[in-house]
Short mmCIF file of C-alpha atoms and ligand atoms in Angstrom, two decimals:
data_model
loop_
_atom_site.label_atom_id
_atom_site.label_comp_id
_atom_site.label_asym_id
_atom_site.label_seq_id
_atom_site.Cartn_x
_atom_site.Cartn_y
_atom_site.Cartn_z
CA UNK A 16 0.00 0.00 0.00
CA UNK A 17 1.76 3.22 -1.00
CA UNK A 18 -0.49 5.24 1.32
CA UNK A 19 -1.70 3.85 4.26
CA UNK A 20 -3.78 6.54 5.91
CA UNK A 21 -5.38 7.29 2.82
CA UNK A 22 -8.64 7.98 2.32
CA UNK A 23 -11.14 6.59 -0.37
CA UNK A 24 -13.00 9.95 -0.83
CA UNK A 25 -12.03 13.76 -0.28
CA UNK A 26 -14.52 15.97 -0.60
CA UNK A 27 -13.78 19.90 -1.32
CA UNK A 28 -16.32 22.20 0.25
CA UNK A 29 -19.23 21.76 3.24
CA UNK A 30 -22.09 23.15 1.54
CA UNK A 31 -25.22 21.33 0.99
CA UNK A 32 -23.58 19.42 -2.16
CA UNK A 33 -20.57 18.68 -0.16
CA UNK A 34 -22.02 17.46 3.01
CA UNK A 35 -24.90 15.24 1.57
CA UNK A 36 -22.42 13.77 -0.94
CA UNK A 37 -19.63 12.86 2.29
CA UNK A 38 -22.98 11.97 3.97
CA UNK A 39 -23.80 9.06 0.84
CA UNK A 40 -20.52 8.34 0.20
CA UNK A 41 -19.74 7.50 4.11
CA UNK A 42 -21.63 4.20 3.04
CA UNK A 43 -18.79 2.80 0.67
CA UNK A 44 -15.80 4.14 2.39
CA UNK A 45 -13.74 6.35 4.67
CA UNK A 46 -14.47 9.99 3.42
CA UNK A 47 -12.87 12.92 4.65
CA UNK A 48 -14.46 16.51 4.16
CA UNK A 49 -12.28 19.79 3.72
CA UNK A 50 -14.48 22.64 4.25
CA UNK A 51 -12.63 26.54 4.09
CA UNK A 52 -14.56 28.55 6.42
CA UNK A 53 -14.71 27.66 10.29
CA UNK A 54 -18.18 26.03 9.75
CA UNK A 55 -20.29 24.41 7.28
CA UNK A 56 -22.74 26.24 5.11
CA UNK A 57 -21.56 29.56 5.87
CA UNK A 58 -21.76 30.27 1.88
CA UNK A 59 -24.57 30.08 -0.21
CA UNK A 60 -26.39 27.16 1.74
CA UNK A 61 -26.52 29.33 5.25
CA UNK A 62 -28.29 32.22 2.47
CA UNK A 63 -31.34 30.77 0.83
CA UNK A 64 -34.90 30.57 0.76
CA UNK A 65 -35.16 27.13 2.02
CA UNK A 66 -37.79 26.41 -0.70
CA UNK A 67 -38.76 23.31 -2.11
CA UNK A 68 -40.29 23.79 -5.67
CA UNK A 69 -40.30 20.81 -7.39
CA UNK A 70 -41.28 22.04 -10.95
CA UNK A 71 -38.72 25.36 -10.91
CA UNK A 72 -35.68 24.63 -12.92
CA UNK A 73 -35.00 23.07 -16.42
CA UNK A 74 -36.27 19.26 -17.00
CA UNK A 75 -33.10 17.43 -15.36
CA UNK A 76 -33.21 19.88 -12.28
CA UNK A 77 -37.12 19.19 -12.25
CA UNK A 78 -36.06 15.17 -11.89
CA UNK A 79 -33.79 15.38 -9.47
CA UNK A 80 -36.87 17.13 -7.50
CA UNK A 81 -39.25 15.08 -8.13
CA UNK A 82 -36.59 12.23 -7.32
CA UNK A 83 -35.63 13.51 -3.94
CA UNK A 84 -39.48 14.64 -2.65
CA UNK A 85 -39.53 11.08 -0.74
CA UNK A 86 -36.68 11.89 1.14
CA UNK A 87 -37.64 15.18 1.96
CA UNK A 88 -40.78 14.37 3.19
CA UNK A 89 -39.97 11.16 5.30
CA UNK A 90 -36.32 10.95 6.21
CA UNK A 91 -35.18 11.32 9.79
CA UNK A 92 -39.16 12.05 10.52
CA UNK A 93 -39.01 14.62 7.40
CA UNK A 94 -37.76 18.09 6.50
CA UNK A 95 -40.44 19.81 5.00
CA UNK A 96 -43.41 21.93 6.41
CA UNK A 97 -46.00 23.42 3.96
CA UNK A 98 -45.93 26.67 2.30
CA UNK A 99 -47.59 27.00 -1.28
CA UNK A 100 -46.68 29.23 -4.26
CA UNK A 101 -48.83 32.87 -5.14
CA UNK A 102 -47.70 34.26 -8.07
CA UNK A 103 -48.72 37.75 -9.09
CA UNK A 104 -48.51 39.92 -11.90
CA UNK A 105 -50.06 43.31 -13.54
CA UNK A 106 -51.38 43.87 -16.66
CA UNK A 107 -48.23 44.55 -18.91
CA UNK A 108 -47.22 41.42 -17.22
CA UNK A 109 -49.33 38.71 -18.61
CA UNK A 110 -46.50 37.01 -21.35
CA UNK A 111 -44.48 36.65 -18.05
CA UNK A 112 -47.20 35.74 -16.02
CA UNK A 113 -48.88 33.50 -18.73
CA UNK A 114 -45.53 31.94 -19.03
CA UNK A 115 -44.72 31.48 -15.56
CA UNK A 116 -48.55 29.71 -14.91
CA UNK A 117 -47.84 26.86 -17.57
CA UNK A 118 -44.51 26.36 -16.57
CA UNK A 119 -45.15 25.84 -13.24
CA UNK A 120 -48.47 24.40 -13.65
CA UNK A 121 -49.97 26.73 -11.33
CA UNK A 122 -53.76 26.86 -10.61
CA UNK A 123 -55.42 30.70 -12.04
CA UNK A 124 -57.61 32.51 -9.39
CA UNK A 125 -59.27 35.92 -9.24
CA UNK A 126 -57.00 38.57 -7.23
CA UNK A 127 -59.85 39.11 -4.95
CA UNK A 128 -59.52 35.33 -3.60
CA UNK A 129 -55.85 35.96 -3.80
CA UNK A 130 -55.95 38.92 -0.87
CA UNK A 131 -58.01 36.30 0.83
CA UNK A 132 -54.77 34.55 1.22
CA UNK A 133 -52.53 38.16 1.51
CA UNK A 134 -54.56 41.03 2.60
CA UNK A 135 -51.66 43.70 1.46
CA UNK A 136 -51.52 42.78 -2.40
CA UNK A 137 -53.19 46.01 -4.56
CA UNK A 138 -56.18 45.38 -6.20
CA UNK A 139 -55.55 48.57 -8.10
CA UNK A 140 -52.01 47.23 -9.48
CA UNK A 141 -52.30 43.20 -9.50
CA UNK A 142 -54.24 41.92 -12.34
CA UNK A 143 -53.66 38.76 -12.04
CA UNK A 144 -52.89 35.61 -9.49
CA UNK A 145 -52.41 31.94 -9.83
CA UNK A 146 -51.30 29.69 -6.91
CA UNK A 147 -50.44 25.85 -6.00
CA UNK A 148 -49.95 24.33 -3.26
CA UNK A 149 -47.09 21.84 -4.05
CA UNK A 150 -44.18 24.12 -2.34
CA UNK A 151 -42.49 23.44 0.77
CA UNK A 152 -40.15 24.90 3.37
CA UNK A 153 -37.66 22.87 4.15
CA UNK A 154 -35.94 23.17 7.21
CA UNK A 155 -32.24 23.38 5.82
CA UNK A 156 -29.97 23.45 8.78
CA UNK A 157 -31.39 20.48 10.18
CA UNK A 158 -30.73 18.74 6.73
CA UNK A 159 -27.32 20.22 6.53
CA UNK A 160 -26.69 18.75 10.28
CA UNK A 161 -28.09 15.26 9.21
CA UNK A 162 -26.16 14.84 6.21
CA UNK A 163 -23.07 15.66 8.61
CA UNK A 164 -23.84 12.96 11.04
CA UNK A 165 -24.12 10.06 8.56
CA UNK A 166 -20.77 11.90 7.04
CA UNK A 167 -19.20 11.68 10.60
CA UNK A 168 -19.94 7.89 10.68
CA UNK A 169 -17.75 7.14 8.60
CA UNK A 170 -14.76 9.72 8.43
CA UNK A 171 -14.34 13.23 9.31
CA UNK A 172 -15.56 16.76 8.77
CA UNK A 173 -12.63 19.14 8.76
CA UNK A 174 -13.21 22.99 9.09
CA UNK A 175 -11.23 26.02 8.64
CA UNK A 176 -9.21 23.87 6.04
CA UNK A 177 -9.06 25.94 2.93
CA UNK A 178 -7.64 23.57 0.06
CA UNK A 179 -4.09 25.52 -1.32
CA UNK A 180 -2.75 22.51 -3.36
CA UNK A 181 -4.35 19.56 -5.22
CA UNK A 182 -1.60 16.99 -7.17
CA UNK A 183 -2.07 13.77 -8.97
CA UNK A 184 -0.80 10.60 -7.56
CA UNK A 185 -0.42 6.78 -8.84
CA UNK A 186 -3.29 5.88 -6.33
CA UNK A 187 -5.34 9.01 -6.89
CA UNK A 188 -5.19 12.63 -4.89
CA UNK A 189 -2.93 14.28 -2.19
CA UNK A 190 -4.23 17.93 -1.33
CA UNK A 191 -3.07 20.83 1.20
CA UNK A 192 -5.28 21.94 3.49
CA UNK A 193 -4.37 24.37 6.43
CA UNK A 194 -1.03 23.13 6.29
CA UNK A 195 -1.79 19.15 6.23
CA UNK A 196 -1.87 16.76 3.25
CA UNK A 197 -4.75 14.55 2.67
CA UNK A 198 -4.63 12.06 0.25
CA UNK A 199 -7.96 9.92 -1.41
CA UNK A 200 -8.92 7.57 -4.35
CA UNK A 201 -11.40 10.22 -5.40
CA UNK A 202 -11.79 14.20 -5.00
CA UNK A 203 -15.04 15.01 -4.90
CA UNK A 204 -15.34 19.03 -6.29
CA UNK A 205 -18.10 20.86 -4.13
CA UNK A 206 -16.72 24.11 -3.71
CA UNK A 207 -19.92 25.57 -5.18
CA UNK A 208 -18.87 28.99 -6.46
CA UNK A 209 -15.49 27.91 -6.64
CA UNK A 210 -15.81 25.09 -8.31
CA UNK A 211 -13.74 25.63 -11.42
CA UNK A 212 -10.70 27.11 -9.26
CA UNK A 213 -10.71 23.71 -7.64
CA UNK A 214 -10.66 22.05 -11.29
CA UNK A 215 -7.99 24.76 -12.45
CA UNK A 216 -6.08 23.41 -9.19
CA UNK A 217 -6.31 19.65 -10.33
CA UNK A 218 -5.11 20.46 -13.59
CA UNK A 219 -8.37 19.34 -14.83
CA UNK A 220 -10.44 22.14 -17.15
CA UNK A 221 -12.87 24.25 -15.64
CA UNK A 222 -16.19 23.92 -16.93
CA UNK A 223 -17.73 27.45 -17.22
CA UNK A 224 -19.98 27.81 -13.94
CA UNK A 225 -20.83 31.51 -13.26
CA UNK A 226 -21.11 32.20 -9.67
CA UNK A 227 -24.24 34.65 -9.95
CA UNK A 228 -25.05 37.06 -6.81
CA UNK A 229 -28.87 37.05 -5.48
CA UNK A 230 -29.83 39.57 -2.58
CA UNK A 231 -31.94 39.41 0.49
CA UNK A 232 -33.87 42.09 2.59
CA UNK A 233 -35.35 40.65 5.72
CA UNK A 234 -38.84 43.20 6.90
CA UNK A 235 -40.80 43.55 9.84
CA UNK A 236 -44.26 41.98 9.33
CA UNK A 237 -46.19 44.40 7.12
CA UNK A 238 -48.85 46.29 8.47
CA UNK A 239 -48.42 44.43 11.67
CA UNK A 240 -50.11 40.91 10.24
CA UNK A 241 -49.43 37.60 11.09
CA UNK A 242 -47.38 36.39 8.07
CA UNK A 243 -47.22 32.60 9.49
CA UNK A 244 -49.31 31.61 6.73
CA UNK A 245 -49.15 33.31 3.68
CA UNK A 246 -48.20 31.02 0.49
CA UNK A 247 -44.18 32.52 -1.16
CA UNK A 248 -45.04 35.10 -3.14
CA UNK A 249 -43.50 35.53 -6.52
CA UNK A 250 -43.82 38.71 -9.04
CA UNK A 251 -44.27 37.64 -12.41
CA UNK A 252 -41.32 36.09 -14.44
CA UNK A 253 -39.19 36.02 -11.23
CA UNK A 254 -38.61 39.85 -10.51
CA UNK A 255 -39.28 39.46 -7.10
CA UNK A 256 -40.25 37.26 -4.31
CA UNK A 257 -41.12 37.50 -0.67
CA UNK A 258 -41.44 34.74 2.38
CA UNK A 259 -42.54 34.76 5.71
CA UNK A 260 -39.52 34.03 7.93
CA UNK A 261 -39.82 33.58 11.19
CA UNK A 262 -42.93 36.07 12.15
CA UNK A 263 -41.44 38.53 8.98
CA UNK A 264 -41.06 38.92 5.71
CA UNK A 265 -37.86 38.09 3.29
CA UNK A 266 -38.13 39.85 0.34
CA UNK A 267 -35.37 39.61 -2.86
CA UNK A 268 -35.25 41.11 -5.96
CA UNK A 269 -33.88 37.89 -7.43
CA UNK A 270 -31.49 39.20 -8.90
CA UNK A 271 -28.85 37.19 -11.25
CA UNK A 272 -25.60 39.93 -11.03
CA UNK A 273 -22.39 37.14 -12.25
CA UNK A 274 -19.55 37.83 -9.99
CA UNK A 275 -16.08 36.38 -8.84
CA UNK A 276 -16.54 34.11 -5.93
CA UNK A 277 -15.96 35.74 -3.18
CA UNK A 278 -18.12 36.53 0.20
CA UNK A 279 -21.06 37.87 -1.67
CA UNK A 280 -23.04 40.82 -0.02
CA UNK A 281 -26.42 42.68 -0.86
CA UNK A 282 -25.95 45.41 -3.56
CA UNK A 283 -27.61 48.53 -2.22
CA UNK A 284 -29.30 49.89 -5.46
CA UNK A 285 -30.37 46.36 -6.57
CA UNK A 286 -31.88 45.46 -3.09
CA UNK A 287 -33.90 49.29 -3.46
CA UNK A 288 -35.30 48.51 -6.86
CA UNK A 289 -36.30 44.94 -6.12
CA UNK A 290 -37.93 46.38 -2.91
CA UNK A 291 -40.17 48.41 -5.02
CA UNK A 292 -41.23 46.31 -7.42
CA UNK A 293 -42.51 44.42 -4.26
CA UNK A 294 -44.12 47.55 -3.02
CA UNK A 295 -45.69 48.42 -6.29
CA UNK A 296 -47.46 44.90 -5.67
CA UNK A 297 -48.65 45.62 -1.69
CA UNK A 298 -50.31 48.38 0.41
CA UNK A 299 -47.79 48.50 2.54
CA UNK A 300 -44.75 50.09 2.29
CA UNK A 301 -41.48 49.05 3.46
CA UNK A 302 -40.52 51.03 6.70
CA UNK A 303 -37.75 49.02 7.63
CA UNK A 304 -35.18 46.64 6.49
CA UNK A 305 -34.01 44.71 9.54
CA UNK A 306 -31.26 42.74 7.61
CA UNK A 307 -29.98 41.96 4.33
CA UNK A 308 -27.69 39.62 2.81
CA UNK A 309 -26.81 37.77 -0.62
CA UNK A 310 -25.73 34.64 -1.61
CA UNK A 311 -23.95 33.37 -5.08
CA UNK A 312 -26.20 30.63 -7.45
CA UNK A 313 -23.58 29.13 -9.30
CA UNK A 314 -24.63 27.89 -12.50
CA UNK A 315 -23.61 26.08 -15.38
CA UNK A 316 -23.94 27.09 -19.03
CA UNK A 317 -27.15 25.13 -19.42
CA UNK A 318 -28.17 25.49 -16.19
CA UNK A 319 -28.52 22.44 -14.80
CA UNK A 320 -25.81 20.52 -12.54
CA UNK A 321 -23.14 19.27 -12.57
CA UNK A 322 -22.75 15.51 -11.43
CA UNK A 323 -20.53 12.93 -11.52
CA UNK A 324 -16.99 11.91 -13.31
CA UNK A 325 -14.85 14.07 -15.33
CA UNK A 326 -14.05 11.72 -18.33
CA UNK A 327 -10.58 13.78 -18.89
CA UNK A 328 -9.94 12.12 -15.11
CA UNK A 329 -12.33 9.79 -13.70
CA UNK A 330 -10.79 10.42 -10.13
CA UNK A 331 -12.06 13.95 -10.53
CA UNK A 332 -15.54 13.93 -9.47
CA UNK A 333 -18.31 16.83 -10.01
CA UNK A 334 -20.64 17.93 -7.88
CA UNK A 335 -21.30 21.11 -8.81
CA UNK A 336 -23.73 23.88 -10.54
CA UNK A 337 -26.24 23.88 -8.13
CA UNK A 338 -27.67 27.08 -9.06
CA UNK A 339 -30.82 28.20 -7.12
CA UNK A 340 -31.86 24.84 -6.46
CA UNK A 341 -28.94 22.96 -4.61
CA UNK A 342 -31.40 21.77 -1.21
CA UNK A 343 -34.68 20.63 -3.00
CA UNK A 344 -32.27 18.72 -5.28
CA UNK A 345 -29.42 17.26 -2.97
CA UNK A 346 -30.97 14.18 -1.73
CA UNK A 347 -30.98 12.62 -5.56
CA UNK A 348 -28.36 14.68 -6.59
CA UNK A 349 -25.87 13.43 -3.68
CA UNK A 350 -26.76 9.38 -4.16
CA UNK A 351 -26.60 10.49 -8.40
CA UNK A 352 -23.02 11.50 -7.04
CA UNK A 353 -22.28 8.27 -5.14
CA UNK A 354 -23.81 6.14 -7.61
CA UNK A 355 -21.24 7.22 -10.36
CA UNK A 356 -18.25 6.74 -8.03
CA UNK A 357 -19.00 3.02 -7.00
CA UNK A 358 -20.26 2.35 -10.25
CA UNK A 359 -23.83 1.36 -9.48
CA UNK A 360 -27.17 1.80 -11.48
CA UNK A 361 -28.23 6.06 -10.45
CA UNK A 362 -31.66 5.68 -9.61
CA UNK A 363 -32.70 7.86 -12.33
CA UNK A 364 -33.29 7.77 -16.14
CA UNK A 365 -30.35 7.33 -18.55
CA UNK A 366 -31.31 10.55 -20.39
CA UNK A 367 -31.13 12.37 -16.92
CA UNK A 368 -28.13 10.92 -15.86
CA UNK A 369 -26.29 12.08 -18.95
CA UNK A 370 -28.09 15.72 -19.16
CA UNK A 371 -26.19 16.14 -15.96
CA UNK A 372 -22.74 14.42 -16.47
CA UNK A 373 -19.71 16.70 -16.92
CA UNK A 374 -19.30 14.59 -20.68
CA UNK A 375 -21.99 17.26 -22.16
CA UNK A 376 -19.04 19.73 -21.56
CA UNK A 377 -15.99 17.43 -22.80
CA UNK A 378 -17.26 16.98 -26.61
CA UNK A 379 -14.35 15.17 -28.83
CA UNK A 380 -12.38 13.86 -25.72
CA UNK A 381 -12.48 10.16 -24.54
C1 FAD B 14 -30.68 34.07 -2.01
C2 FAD B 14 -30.67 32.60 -2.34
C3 FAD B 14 -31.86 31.89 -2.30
C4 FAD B 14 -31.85 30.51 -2.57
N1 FAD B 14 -33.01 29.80 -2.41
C5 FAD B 14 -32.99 28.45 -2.56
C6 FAD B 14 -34.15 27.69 -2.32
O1 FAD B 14 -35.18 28.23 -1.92
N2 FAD B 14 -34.09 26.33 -2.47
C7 FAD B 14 -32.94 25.70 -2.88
O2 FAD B 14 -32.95 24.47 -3.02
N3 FAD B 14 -31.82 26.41 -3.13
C8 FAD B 14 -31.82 27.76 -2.97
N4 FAD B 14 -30.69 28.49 -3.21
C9 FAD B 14 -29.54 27.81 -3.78
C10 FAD B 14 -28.74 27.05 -2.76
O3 FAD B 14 -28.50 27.86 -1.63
C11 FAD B 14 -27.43 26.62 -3.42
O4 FAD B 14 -27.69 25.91 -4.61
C12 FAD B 14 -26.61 25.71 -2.52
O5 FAD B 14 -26.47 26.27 -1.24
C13 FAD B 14 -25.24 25.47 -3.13
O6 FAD B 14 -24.56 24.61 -2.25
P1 FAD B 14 -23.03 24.29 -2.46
O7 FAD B 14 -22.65 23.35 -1.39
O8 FAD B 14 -22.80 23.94 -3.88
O9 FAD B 14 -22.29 25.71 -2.29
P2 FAD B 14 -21.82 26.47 -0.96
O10 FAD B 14 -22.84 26.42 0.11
O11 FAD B 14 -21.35 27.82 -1.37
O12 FAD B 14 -20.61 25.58 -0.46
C14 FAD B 14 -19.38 25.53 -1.14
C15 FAD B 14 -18.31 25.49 -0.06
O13 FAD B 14 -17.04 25.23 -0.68
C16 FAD B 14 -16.09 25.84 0.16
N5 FAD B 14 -14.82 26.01 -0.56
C17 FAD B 14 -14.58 26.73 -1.67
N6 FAD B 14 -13.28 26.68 -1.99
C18 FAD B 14 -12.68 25.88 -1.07
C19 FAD B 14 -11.35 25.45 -0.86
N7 FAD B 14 -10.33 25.84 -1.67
N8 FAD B 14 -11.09 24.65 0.19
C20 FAD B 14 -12.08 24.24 1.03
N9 FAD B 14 -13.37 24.63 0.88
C21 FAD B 14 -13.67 25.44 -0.15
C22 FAD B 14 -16.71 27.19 0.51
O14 FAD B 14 -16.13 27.77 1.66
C23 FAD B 14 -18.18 26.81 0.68
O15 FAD B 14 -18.53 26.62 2.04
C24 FAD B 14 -30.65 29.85 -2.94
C25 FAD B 14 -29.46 30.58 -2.99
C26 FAD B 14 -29.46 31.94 -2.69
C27 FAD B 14 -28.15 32.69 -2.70
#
């Protein structure tokens, strides 16, 4: 054995991707997980909505929903608790709207029922509403903290260990972290916004994700009611969206601003003009924002992830481009992940399997 302490899998980054693919992976070997920042999810998985939509996203994202909604709903006594979609629009918005309703196969209803469900939307500026029910919160840090625990049973979490080298060996990887070398079979790349400066690292070619900034303005309650229940709330063709959170409201302008990663933060200007388009919508205005924040979507080209083998170095594993989407999809997307590695059947159809396999980006090679 050339390397004795060596691992079978290292996994790059403690995100959502990272941690629930450790957290699979702990099931066929001793995995070790390198994660930069002093604790896990302090990127874009401690920054989202914590939605679970399972028809937003193109038609291999939508699969990988659909394919983790079991999980979701039953594992460890379930993570979701219900929340339901309103979409609204005005009247120079109905292509967007009309667009949004099909794609989503959401359920038309008169804006007058729709204030029955939020009492601040404007009669006088939304003409139309369409809702469905099939949209979750999921409770994220308690997922994050699960897949962590099945990681932990079989290997080891390491934080503040921000990966400085990565080098090819006979038997697979050796990589710096914070000073100490780790070596594996496999490297597992979920450093989410960073993904391609992990590639770059490993001598393998990037792939052309775009780490894309998305803002956050958390609101006291408007007009003093008790949000609790009110369904997400999008504006037509995704120019806004607001959530109750915790007793208020989160509002973003959804935004999609590509940046460098870094430690994204709210733009100022962008988190004022998505806060009006909101307010255009409402009765209320905004007197207050309590917070704000921003996270980076990293996306592929096509938009959909990135999972599995790099076929210019099978050792080199993807699990990346999780775009706005990476917690509703991780359960399938993390055993996709695993199932590649040890070379099983993916519990999902061939076409999907390949519509997310880092080949679509390697045309000519192999
Ligand atoms: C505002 C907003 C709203 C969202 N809403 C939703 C939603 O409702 N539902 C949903 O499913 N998704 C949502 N998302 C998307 C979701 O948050 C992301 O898809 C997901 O968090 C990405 O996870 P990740 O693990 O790939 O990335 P990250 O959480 O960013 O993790 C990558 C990790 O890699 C680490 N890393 C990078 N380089 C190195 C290195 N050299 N060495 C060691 N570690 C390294 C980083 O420190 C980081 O912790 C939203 C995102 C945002 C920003």
């Amino acid at each position: 054995m050339p390397y004795p302490d060596m691992d079978d899998f290292l996994i790059i980054g403690g995100g959502i991707a990272g941690t629930s693919a450790a957290a699979r992976l702990a099931a066929h070997g001793r995995v070790t997980l390198l994660e930069a920042e002093t604790a896990l999810g302090y990127h874009a998985s401690g920054r989202s909505a914590a939605l679970f939509e399972p028809t937003y996203g193109k038609p291999a994202t939508v699969a990988l929903n659909r394919a983790s909604f079991d999980f979701h709903a039953t594992e460890a006594g379930g993570f979701l608790s219900p929340r339901g979609l309103l979409m609204v629009g005005g009247a120079e918005e109905a292509p967007a709207f009309d667009a949004d309703v099909a794609a989503m196969h959401m359920e038309r209803i008169p804006v007058e029922e729709a204030r029955a469900l939020v009492p601040i939307l404007n009669p006088a500026t939304v003409a139309f509403a369409a809702t469905h029910a099939e949209a979750w919160d999921i409770d994220t840090d308690r997922l994050l903290q699960h897949f962590a625990r099945i990681a932990r049973g079989n290997g080891r979490i390491l934080t503040g260990a921000p990966v400085t080298a990565i080098r090819r060996t006979a038997a697979g990887w050796a990589v710096t972290a914070a000073g100490a070398d780790h070596e594996a079979r496999v490297l597992v790349n979920a450093a989410g916004a960073w993904a391609d400066r992990i590639a770059t690292l490993a001598g393998i070619a990037p792939i052309g994700l775009t780490p894309m900034r998305r803002s956050m303005a958390r609101i006291p309650a408007p007009g003093g009611h008790d949000v609790s229940r009110w369904p997400m709330i999008f504006g037509a063709g995704e120019s806004w969206y607001a959530k109750p959170d915790a007793g208020r409201l989160i509002v973003s302008p959804a935004e999609e601003d590509p940046q460098e990663p870094h430690d994204a933060w709210a733009d100022d200007m962008v988190l004022a003009e998505g806060l009006a388009r909101y307010e255009a919508r409402v009765t209320e205005p905004v007197t207050r924002v309590e917070s704000s924040w921003a996270g980076l979507r990293t996306f592929a080209p096509d938009r959909c992830l990135v999972l599995g083998p790099d076929p210019l170095d099978p050792a080199f594993v993807w699990c990346a481009g999780q775009g706005g989407y990476g917690f509703q999809t991780s359960p399938a997307a993390s055993a996709l992940v695993a199932a590649r590695i040890i070379g099983a059947v993916p519990d999902l159809p061939p076409g999907v399997v390949a519509a997310l396999a880092p080949d679509r980006f390697r045309q000519g090679i192999g």
